[in-house]
Coordinates of C-alpha atoms in Angstrom, one line a residue:
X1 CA 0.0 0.0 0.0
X2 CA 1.2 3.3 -0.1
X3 CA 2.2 3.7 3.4
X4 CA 4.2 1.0 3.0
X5 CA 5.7 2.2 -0.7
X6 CA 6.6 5.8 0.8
X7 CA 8.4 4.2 4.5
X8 CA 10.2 1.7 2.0
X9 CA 11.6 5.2 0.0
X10 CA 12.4 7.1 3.4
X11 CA 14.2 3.9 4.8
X12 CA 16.2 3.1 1.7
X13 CA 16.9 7.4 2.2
X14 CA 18.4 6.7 5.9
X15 CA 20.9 4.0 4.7
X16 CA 22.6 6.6 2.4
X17 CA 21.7 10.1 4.6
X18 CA 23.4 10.9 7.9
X19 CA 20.7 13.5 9.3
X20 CA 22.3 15.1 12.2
X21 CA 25.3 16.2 10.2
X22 CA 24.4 20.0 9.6
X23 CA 21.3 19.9 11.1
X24 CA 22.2 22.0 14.1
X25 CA 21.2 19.9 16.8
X26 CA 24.0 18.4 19.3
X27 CA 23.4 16.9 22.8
X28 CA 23.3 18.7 25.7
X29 CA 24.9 17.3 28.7
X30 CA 22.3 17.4 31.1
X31 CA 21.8 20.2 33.9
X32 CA 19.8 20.9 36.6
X33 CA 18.4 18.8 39.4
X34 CA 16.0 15.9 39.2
X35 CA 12.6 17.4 39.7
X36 CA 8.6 16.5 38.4
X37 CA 9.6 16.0 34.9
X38 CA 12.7 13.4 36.1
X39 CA 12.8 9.7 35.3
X40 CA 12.3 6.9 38.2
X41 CA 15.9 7.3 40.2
X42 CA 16.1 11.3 40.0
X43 CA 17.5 10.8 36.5
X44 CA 18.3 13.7 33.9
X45 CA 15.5 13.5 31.2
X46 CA 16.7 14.7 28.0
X47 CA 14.0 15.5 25.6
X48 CA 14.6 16.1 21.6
X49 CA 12.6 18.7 19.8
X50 CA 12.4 18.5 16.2
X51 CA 12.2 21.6 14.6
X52 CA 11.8 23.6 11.2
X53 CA 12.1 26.6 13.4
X54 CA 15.0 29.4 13.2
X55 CA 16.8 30.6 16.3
X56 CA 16.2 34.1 14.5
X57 CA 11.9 33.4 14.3
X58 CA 11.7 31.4 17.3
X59 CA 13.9 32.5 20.2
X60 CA 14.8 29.2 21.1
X61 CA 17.9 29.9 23.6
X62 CA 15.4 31.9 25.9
X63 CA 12.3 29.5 25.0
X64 CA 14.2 26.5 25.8
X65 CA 15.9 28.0 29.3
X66 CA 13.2 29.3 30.5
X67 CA 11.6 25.8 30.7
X68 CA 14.7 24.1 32.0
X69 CA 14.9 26.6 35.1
X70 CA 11.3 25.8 36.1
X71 CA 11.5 22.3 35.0
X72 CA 14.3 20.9 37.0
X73 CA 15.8 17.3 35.7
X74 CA 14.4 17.6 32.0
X75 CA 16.7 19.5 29.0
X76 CA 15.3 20.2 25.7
X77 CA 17.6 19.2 22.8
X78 CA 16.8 21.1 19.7
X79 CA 17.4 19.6 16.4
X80 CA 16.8 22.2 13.7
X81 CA 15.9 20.6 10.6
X82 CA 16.4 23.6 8.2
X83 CA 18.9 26.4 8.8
X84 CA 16.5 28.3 6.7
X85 CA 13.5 27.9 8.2
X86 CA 12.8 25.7 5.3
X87 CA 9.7 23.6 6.6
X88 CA 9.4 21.3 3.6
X89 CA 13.4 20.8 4.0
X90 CA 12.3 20.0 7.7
X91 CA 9.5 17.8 6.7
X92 CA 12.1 15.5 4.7
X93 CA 14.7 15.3 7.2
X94 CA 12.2 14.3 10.0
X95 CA 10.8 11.9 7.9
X96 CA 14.6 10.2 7.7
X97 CA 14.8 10.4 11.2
X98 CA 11.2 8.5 11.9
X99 CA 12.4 5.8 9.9
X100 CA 15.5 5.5 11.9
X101 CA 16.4 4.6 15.4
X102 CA 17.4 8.0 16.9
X103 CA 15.6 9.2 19.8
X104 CA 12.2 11.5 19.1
X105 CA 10.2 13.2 21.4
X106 CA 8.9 16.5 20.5
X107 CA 7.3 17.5 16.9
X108 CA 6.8 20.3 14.8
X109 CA 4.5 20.4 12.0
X110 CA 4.4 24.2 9.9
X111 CA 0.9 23.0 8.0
X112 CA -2.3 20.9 8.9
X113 CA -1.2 18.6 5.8
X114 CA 1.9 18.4 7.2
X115 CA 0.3 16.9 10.6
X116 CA -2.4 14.9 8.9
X117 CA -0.3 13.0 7.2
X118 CA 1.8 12.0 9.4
X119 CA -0.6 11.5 12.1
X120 CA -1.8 9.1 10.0
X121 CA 1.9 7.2 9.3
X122 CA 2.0 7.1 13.3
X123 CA 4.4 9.4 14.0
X124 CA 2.2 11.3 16.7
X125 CA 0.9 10.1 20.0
X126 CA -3.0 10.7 21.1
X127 CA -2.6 13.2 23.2
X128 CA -6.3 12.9 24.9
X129 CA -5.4 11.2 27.8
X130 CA -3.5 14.0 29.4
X131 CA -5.7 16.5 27.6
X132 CA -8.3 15.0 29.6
X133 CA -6.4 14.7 33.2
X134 CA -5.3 18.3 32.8
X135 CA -9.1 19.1 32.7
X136 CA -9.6 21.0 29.6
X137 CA -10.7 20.9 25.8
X138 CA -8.7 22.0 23.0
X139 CA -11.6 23.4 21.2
X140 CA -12.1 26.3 24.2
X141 CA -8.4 26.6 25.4
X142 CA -6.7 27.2 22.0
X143 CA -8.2 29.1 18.9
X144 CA -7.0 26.3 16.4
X145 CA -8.9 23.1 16.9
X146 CA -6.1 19.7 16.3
X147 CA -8.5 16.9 16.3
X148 CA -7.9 14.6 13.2
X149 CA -10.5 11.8 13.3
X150 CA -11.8 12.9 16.8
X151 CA -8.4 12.5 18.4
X152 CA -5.7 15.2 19.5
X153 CA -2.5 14.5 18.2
X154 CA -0.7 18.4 18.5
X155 CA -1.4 21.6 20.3
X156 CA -1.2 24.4 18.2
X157 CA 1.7 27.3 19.1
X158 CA 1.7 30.4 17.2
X159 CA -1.4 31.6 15.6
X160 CA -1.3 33.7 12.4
X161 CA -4.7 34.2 11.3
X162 CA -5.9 35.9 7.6
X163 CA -6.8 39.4 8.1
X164 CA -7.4 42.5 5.7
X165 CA -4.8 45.5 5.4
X166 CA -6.4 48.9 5.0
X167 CA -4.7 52.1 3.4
X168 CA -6.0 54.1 6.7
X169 CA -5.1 57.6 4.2
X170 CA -7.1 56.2 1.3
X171 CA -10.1 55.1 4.0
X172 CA -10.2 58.8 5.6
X173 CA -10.0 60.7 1.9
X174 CA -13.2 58.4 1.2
X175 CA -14.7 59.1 4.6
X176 CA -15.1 55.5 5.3
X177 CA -14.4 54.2 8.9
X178 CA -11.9 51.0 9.8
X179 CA -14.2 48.2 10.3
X180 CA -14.3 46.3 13.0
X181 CA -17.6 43.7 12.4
X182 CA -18.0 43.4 8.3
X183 CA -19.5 41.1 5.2
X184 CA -17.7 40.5 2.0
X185 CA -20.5 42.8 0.8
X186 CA -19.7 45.8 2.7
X187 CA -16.2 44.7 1.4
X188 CA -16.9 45.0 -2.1
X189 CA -18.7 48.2 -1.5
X190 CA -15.2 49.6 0.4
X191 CA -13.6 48.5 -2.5
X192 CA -16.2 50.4 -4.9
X193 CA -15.8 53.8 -3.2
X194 CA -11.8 53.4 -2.8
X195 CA -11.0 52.7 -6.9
X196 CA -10.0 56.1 -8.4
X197 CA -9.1 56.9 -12.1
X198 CA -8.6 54.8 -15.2
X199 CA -5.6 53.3 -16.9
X200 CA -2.1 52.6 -16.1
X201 CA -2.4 54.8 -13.0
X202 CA -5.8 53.8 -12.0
X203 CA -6.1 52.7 -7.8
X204 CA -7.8 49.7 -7.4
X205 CA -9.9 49.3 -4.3
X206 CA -8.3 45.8 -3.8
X207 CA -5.8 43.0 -4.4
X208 CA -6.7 39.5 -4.7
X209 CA -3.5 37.6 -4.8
X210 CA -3.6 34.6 -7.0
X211 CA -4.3 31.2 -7.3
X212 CA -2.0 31.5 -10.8
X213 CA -0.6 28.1 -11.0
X214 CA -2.7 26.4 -8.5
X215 CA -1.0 28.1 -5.3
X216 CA -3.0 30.7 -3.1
X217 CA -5.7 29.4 -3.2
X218 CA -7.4 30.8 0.1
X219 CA -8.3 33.9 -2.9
X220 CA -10.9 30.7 -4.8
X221 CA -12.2 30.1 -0.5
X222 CA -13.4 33.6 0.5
X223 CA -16.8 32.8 1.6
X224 CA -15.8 29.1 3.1
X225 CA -13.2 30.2 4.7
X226 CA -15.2 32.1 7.7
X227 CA -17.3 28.8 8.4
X228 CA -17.3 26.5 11.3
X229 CA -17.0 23.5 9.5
X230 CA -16.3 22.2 5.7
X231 CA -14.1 25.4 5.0
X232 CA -12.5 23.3 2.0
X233 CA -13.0 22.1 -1.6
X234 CA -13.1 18.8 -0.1
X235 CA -14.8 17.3 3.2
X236 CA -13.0 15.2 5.8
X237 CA -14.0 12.3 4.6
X238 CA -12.8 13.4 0.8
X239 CA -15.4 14.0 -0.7
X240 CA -16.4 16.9 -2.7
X241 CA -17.6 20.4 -1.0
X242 CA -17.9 22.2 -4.1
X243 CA -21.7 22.2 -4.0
X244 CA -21.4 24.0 -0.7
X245 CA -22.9 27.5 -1.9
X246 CA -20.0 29.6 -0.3
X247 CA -18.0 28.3 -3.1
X248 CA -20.4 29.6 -5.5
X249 CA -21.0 32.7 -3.8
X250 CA -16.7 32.8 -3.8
X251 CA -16.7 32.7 -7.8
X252 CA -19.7 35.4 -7.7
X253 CA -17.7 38.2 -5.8
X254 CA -14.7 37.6 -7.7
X255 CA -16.5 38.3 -10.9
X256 CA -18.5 41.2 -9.2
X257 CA -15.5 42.5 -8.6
X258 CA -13.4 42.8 -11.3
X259 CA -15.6 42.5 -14.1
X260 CA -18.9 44.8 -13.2
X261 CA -17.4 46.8 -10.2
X262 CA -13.7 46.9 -11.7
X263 CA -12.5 47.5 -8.2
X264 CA -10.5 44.2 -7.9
X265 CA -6.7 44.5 -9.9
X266 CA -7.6 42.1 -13.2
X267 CA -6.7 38.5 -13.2
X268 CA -4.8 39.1 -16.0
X269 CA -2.8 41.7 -15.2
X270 CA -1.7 39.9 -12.1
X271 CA -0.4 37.0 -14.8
X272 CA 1.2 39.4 -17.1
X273 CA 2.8 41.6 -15.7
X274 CA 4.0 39.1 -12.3
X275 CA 2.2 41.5 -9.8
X276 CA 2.9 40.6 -5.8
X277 CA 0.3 41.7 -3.1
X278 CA 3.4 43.6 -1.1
X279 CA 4.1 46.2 -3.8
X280 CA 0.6 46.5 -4.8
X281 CA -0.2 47.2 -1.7
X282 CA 2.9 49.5 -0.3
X283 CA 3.0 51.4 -3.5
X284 CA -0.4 52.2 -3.3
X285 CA -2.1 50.8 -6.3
X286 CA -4.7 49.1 -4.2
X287 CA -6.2 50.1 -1.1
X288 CA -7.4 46.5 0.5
X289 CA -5.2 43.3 1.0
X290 CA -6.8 40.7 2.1
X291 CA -3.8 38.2 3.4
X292 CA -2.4 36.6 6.3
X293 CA -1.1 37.7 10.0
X294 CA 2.5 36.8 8.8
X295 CA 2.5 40.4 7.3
X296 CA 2.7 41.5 11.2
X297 CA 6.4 42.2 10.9
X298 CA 5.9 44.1 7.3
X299 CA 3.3 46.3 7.9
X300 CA 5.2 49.3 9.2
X301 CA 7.5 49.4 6.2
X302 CA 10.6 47.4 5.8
X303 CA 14.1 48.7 4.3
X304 CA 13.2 47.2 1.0
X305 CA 9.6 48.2 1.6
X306 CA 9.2 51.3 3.0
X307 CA 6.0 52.3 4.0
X308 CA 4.6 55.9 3.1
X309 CA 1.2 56.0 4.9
X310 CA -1.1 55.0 7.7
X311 CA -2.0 51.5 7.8
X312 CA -4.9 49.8 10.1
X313 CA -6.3 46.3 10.0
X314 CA -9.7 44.8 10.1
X315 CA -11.1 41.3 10.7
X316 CA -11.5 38.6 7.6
X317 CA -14.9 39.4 6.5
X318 CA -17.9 37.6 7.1
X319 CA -21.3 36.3 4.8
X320 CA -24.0 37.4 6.5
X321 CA -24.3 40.3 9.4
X322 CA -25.6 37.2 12.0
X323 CA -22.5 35.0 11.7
X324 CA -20.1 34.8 14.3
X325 CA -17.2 37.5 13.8
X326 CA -13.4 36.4 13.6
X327 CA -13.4 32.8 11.8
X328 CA -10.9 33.0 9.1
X329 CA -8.0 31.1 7.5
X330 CA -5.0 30.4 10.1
X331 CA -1.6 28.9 9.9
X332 CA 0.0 27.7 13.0
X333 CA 2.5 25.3 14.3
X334 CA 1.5 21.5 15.4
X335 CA 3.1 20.6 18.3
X336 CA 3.5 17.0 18.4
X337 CA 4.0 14.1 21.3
X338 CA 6.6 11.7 18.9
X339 CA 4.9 8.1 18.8
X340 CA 8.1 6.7 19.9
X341 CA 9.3 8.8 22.8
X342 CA 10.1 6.8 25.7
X343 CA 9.0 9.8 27.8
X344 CA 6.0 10.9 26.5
X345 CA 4.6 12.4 29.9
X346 CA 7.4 14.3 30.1
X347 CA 7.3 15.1 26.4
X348 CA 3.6 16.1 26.6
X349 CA 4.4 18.6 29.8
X350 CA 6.5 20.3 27.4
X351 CA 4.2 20.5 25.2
X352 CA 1.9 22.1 27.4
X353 CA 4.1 24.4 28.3
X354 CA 5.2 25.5 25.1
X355 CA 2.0 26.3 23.3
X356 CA 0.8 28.6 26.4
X357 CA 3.2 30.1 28.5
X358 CA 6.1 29.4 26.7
X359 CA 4.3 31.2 23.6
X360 CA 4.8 34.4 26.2
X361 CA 8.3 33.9 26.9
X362 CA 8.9 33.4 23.0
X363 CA 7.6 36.6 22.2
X364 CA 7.6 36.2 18.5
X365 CA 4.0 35.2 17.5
X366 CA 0.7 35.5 18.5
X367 CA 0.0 33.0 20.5
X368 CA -3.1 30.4 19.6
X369 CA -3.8 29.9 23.6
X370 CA -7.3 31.4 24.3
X371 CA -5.6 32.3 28.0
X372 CA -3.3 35.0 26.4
X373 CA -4.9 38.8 27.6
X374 CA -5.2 41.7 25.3
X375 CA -2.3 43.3 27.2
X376 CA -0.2 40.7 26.3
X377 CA -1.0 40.4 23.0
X378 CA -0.3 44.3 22.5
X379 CA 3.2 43.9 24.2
X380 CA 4.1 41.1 21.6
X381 CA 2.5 43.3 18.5
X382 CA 4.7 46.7 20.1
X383 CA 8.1 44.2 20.2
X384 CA 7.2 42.7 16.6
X385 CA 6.9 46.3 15.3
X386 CA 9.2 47.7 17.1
X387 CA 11.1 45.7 14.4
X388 CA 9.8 47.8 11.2
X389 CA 11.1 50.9 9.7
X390 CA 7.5 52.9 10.7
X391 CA 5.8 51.3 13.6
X392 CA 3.9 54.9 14.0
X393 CA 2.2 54.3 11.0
X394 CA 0.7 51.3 12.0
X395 CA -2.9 51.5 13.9
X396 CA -2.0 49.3 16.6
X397 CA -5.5 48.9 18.5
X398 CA -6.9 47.8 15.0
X399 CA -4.2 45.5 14.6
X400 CA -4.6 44.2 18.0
X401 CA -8.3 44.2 18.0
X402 CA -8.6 41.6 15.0
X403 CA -5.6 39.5 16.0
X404 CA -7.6 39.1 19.6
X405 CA -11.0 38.2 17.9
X406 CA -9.8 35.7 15.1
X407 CA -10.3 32.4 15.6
X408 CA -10.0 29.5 12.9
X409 CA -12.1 27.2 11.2
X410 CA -12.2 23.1 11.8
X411 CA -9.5 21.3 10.4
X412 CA -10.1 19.6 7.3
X413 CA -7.5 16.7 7.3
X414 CA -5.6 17.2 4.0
X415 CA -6.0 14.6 0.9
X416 CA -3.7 12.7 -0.5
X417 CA -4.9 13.7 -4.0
X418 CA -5.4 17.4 -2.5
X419 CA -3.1 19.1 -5.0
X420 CA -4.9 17.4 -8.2
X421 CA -7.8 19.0 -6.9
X422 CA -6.4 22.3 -6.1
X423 CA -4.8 22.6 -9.7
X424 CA -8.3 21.6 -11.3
X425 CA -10.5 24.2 -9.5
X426 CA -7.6 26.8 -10.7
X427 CA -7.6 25.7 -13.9
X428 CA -11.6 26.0 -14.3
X429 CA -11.4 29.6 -12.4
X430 CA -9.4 30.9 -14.7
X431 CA -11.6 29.8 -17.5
X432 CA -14.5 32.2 -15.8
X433 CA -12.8 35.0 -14.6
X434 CA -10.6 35.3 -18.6
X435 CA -14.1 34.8 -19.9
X436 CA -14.0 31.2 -21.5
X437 CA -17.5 29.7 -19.2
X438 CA -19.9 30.9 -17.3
X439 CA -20.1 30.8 -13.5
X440 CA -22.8 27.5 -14.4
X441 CA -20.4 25.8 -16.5
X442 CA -17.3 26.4 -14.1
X443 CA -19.1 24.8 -11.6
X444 CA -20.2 21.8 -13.4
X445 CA -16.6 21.1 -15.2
X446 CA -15.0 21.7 -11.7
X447 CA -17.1 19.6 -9.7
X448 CA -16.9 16.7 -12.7
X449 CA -13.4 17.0 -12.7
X450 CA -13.3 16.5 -9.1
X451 CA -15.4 14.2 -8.6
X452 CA -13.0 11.7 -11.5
X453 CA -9.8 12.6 -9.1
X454 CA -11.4 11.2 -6.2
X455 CA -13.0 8.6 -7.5
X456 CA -9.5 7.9 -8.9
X457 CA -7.6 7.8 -5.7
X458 CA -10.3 5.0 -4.3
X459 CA -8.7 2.3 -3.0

């Protein structure tokens, strides 16, 4: 099967690939006395944390020390998988090591396919059990629910949700407030009242950045994005979601937009001439971005980017006014319990640890623990612009504000056939919005040539 196809590949990988050579990980002798988190006989527990994970982006030094002095007789071992930050570089190397004999404990998955699919090779512990002792629910304590077939496998560390960047100068020459609570209609109308002139120098009232070539595609799940459950082109079970109306509703504000408003940049400009959300949005030439919280430590203008005006932030948008405010698109980090750790208790306190109070002490990201006060939310956003060329420029409460509310949408465990299905709905998109079909006929080819990709990958 393939399981046992793609193991047999990572094995025959190991024989020829020594891992830890360059990998920046090297064990630590232990420190510290034997406390809680020791082994039977007041021995040193030394835990090893896999990571794509930068010292630069994570603050791992302080992270890491900060545990050790409150957890006497455990160290943390950290095995950086990427000097980059590279997590599919990551992904490869942990695979080797997962097919080898060296000691894991701790996990780091960058993307819910990522964890999916190696949740389901076994490399993650069920992490219910002491979920369940500690006496709380992922679902309430963190804003990215981990359950993968109604188990917990990772608890979710940073938390960068999708948000919308706002020219605040273009917003106040319109006389139009910064939202706080909006619909993708009132968007569309912001984005109306914000477009100015005609031609080469015309303003656009915004930017929606791809899916050219099958990437992006968040831009083809507007209106599914913001939903509780089934936020996807496919289902958890793998079946099609492309009846689900929001994905209609997606195509018809996309065409709305550009074609009768002309308020969105054109599709094809965006192919022709290469455009990229940043400069389209920091030189001006649209007012609106609609992107993720990763943009935290660009906002107030870099040295390559500077910024020239005011900038605020408002929440993703919702459908209707009586929907629940904040559920967008989010990327975190899955923070895993490895299978094989011979001290998974120990492992799993760590754990813990790491994706709530040690979020704190990290001081990098936003942190996906419910727990985490306004206060100290602005106190990480004032550090991570603190870091940009024009933090004055930026309308902090706005910023904070939105980052507080947003909260993310169900998992929906990644395909294996997920990127067939993703270049098919991008291929038929592009049909509409360069005028080839109708929004009727996109959604019939799409949905036919879905449906033959999963039925395809049946076993």
């Amino acid at each position: 099967m393939m399981n046992k196809k793609w193991w047999a590949g990572i094995l025959a990988g190991t024989m020829a690939f020594s891992l830890l050579s360059g990998c920046g990980g090297g064990t630590k002798e232990p420190s510290g006395t034997a406390g809680e988190g020791a082994a039977e006989g007041g021995e040193t527990v030394n835990l090893r944390l896999y990571t794509h994970g930068t010292e630069e982006a994570y603050n791992w030094s302080k992270t890491i020390q900060a545990y050790e002095d409150a957890t006497p007789g455990v160290t943390i071992e950290l095995v950086q998988l990427s000097e980059k930050g590279d997590s599919q570089e990551a992904m490869k190397k942990m695979d080797l090591e997962a097919a080898s004999s060296a000691q894991m404990d701790i996990l780091m998955f960058s993307d819910p396919a990522g964890y999916a699919q190696r949740v389901a090779l076994g490399m993650a512990e069920p992490l219910d059990e002491y979920i369940a002792k500690d006496g709380y629910t992922v679902e309430t304590d963190y804003k990215v629910d981990t359950h993968l077939d109604g188990k917990v496998y990772a608890l979710p560390g940073k938390f960068n949700p999708w948000y919308v960047l706002l020219n605040k100068d273009h917003l106040e020459e319109a006389g139009l407030p910064v939202p706080t609570d909006w619909t993708w209609d009132d968007y569309a109308d912001y984005a109306k009242q914000l477009t100015q002139g005609e031609g080469a120098s015309k303003r656009y009232g915004t930017y929606f950045h791809g899916p050219q070539g099958g990437g992006w595609m968040e831009f083809l799940k507007l209106k599914m994005a913001n939903q509780p459950q089934d936020a996807d082109f496919l289902k958890a079970d793998g079946s099609s979601n492309l009846d689900n109306p929001t994905f209609r509703e997606t195509l018809e504000l996309r065409v709305r937009m550009e074609k009768e408003d002309q308020s969105s940049v054109p599709y094809t400009d965006i192919i022709s001439q290469k455009l990229n959300y940043r400069t389209q949005f920091f030189n001006q030439s649209a007012s609106m971005i609609t992107i993720g919280s990763w943009m935290n430590t660009e906002i107030g203008g870099t040295d390559k980017v500077p910024l020239d005006f005011q900038v605020a932030v408002a929440p993703y948008p919702k459908n209707k006014e009586s929907d629940p405010i904040g559920l967008t698109s989010v990327s975190t980090d899955y923070v895993a319990v490895a299978a094989k750790s011979k001290h998974k208790e120990e492992a799993y306190k760590f754990v813990r640890w790491y994706t709530t109070e040690g979020q704190i002490v990290q001081g990098k990201n936003i942190p996906a623990w419910q727990q985490v006060k306004s206060e100290q939310v602005e106190g990480i956003i004032d550090t991570i612009l603190a870091g940009t060329k024009s933090p004055e420029k930026v309308d902090k409460k706005s910023l904070v504000d939105t980052l507080v509310i947003s909260k993310a949408s169900a998992i929906v465990p990644p395909s294996s056939y997920q990127a067939e299905v993703y270049e098919a709905v991008n291929e038929e998109y592009e049909k509409l919005i360069l005028g080839n079909q109708d929004i009727d006929q996109t959604l019939k080819s799409t949905q036919e040539r879905v449906n033959k990709i999963i039925d395809s990958n049946k076993k």
